[in-house]
Coordinates of C-alpha atoms in Angstrom, one line a residue:
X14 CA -16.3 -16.4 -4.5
X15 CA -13.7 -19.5 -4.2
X16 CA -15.3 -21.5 -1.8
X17 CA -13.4 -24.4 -3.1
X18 CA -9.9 -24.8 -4.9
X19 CA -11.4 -27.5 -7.3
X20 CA -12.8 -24.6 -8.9
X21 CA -9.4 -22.1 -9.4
X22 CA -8.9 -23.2 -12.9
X23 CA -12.2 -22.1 -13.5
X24 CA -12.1 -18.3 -11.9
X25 CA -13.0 -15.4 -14.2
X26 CA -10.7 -12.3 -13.6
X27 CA -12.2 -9.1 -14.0
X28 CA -11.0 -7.5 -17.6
X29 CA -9.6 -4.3 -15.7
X30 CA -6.8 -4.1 -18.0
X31 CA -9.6 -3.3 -20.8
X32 CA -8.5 0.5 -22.3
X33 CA -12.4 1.4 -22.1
X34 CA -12.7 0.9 -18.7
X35 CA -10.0 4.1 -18.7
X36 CA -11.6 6.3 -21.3
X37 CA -13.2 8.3 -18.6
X38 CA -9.5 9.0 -17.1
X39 CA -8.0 9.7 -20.5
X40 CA -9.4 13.5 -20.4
X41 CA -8.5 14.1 -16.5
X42 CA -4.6 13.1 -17.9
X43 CA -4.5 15.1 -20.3
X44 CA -5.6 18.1 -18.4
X45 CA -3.4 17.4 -15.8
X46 CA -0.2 16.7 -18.1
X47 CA 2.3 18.6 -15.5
X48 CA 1.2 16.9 -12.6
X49 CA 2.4 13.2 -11.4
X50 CA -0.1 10.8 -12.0
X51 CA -1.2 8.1 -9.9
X52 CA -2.9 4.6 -11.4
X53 CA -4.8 2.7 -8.3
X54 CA -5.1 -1.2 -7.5
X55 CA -7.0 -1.9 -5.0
X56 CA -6.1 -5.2 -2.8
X57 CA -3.6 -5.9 -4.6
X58 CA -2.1 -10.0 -3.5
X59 CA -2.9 -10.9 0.2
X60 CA -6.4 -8.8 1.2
X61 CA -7.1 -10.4 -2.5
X62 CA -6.5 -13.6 -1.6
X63 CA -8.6 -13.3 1.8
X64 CA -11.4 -11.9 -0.2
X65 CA -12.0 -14.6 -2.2
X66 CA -11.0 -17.0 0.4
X67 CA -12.5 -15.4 3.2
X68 CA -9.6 -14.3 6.0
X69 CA -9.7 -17.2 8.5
X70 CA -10.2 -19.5 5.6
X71 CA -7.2 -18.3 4.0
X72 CA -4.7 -18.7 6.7
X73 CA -5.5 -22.2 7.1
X74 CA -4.5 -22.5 3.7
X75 CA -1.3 -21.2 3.5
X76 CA -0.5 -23.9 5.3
X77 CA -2.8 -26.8 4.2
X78 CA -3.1 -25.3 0.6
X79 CA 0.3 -24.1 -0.1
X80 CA 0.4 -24.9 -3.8
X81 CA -2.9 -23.4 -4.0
X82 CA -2.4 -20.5 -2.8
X83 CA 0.7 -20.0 -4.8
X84 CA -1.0 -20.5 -8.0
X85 CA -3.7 -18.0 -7.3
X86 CA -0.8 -15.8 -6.0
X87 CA 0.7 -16.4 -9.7
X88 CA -2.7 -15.6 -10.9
X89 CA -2.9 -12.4 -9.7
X90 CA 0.6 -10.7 -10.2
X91 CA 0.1 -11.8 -13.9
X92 CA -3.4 -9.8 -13.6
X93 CA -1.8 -7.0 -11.6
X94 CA 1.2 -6.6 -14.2
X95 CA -1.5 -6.6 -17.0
X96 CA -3.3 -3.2 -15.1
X97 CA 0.1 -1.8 -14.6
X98 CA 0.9 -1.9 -17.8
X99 CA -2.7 -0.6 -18.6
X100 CA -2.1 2.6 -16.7
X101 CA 1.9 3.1 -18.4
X102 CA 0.4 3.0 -21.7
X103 CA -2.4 6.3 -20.5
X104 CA 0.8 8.2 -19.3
X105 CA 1.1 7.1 -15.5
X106 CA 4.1 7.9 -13.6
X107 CA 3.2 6.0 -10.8
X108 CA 0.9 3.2 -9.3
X109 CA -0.7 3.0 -5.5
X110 CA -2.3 -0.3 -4.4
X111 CA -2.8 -1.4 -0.9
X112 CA -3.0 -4.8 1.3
X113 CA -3.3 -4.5 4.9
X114 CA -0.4 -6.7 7.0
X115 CA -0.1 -5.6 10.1
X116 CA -2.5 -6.2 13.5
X117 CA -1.8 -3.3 16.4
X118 CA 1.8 -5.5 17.5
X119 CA 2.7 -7.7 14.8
X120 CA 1.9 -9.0 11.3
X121 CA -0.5 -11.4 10.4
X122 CA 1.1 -14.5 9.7
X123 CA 5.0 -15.2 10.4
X124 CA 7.7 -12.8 8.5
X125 CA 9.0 -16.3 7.3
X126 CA 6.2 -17.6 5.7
X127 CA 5.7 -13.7 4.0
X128 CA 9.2 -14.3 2.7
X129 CA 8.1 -17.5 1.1
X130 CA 4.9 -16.6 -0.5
X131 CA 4.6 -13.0 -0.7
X132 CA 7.7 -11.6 -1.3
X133 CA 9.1 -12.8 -4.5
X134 CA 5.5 -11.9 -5.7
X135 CA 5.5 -8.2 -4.8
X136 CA 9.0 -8.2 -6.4
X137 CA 7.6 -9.4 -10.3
X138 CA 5.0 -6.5 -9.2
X139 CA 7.5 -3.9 -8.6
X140 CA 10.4 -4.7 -11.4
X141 CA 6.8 -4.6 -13.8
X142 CA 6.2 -0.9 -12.5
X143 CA 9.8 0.3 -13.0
X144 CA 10.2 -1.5 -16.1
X145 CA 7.7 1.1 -17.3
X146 CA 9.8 3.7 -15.3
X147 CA 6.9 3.8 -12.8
X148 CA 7.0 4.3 -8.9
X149 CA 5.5 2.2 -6.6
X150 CA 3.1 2.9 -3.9
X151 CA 1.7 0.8 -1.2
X152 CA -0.8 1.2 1.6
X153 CA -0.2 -1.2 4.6
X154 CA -1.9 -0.6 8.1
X155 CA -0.5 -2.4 11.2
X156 CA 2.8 -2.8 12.9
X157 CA 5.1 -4.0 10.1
X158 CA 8.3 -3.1 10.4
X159 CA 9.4 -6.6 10.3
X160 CA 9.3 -6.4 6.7
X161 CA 9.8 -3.2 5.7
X162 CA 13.4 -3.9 4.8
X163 CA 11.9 -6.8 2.8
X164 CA 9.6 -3.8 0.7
X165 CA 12.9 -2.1 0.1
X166 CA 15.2 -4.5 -0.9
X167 CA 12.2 -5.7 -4.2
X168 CA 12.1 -1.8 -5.0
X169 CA 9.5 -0.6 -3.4
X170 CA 9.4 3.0 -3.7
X171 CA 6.8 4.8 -1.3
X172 CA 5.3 3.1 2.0
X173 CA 2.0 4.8 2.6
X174 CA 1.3 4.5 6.7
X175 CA -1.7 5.7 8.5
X176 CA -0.1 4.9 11.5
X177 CA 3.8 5.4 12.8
X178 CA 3.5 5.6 16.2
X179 CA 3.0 1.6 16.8
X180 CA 6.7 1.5 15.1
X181 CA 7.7 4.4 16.5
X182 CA 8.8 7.3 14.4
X183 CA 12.6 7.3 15.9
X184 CA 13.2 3.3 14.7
X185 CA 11.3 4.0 11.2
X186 CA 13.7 7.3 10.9
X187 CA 16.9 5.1 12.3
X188 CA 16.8 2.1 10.3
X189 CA 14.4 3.3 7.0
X190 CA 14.8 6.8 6.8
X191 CA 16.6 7.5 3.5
X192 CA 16.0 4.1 2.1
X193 CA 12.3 4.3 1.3
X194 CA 9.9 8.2 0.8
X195 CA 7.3 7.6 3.7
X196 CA 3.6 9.3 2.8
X197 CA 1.7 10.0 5.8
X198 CA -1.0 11.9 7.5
X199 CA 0.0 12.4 11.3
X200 CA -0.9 9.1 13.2
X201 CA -4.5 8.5 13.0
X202 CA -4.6 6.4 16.4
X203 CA -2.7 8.4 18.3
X204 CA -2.8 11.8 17.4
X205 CA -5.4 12.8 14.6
X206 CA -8.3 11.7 16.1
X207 CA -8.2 13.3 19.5
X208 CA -8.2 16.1 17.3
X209 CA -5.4 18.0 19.7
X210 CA -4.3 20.7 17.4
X211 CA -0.9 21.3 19.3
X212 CA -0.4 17.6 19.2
X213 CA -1.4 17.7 15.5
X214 CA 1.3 19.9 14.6
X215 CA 4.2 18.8 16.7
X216 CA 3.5 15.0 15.0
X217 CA 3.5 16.6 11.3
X218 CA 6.7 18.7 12.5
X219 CA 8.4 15.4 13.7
X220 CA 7.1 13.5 10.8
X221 CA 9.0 15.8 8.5
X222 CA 12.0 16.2 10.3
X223 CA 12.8 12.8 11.3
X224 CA 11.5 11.1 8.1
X225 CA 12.1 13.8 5.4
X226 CA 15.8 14.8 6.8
X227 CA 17.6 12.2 4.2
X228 CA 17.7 15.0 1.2
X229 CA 13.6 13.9 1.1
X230 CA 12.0 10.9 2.1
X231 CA 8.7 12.0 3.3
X232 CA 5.9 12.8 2.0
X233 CA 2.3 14.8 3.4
X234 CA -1.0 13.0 3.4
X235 CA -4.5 13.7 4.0
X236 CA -6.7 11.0 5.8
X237 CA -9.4 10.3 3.3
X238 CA -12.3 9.5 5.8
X239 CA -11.8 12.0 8.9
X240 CA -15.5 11.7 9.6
X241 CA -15.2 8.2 9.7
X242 CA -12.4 8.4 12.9
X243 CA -14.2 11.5 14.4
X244 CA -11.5 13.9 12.6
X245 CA -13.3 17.5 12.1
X246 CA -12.3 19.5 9.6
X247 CA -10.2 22.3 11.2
X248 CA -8.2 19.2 12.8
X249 CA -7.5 18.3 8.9
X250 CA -6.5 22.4 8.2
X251 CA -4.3 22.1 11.0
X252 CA -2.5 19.3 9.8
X253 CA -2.1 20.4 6.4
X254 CA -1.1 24.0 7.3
X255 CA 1.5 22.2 9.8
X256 CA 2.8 20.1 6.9
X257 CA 3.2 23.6 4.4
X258 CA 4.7 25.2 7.8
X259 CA 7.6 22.8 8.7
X260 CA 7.8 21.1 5.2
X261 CA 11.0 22.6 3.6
X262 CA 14.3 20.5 3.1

């Protein structure tokens, strides 16, 4: 959709922060008024950016099109902040968005140049969530532990990880645990999808006790496409009973 940068000024942003796109949510919050309630964003900076880019096209221009790509970086956050502040005023307690950074052994571009571009930019994001007293949730796949100190020293809140054991779960407990709540299903990669129910368990057992020994710090998720890795369904029950099993602090 932004084939060329000549035509940024131009872009049309989506009016997602329009209360009656949210009418049909309104009911479901007020049924559920006990409960802690969850606002999604979808691609929220970077897999944004590559979308309307296109990914190869995009990393070329974060270093030919720097002040570009900052000022649709700008662009967004003021966007994003707008839908945050959308869901605060419906009686959210927390938001979830996602963008992908890692590959199987490293990020995607150089920690340095995430510092530079990204960082201060997920920061506006998060002080916007908590200045509505809202957590923050983010989805990133990929080995990147480089900057998960980065994520906790902005404020984020909860790191959402499909997979651990490409970080290992000893080095996420050593230097994270306690500093950040993790929410995870057991590994997808390595451990969901060969659908090994002893293995299943052990990894939600570990999960919990080497993550969630800090007084907390870990939270149990559910894979939302099991069919799509080849997960059956008593694999799922297996996990989930695990997590009930070993998950008391």
């Amino acid at each position: 959709p932004l084939k060329d940068w000549k035509d940024l000024d131009k872009i049309k942003i989506p009016d997602l922060e329009n209360p009656k796109r949210y009418e049909m949510f309104k009911p479901v919050l007020e049924k559920e008024k006990d409960k802690f309630k969850v606002g999604y964003i979808s691609f929220v900076l970077f897999e944004r950016m590559h979308y309307l880019r296109g990914f190869q096209q995009l990393l070329e221009d974060l270093y030919l099109e720097r002040e570009n790509v900052e000022k649709l970086g700008d662009i967004l956050v003021e966007h994003t902040i707008k839908i945050i502040n959308t869901y605060a005023d419906l009686g959210c307690d927390g938001i979830f968005s996602t963008d992908d950074w890692g590959v199987q052994d490293r990020l995607l571009i150089s920690p340095t140049l995430w510092r530079e571009i990204f960082k201060p930019r997920y920061k506006k994001i998060f002080d916007a969530a908590h200045k509505r007293n809202m957590k923050y949730f983010l989805h990133s796949c990929g080995k990147i532990s480089e900057i998960i100190g980065d994520f906790i020293e902005i404020g984020l809140d909860v790191l959402q990880l499909d997979q651990q054991d490409n970080m290992g779960v000893d080095y996420l407990s050593e230097n994270f645990g306690g500093k950040i709540c993790f929410f995870c299903p057991v590994d997808i990669q390595t451990t969901l999808a060969t659908n090994n129910h002893k293995a299943i368990e052990a990894k939600a057992k570990e999960l919990i006790e080497k993550l969630g020994k800090f007084n907390g710090g870990f939270m149990a998720k559910t894979y939302p496409q099991p069919s799509d890795i080849g997960v059956t369904e008593e694999s799922v029950k297996v996990m989930c009973e695990a997590f009930v099993k070993y998950g008391r602090y």
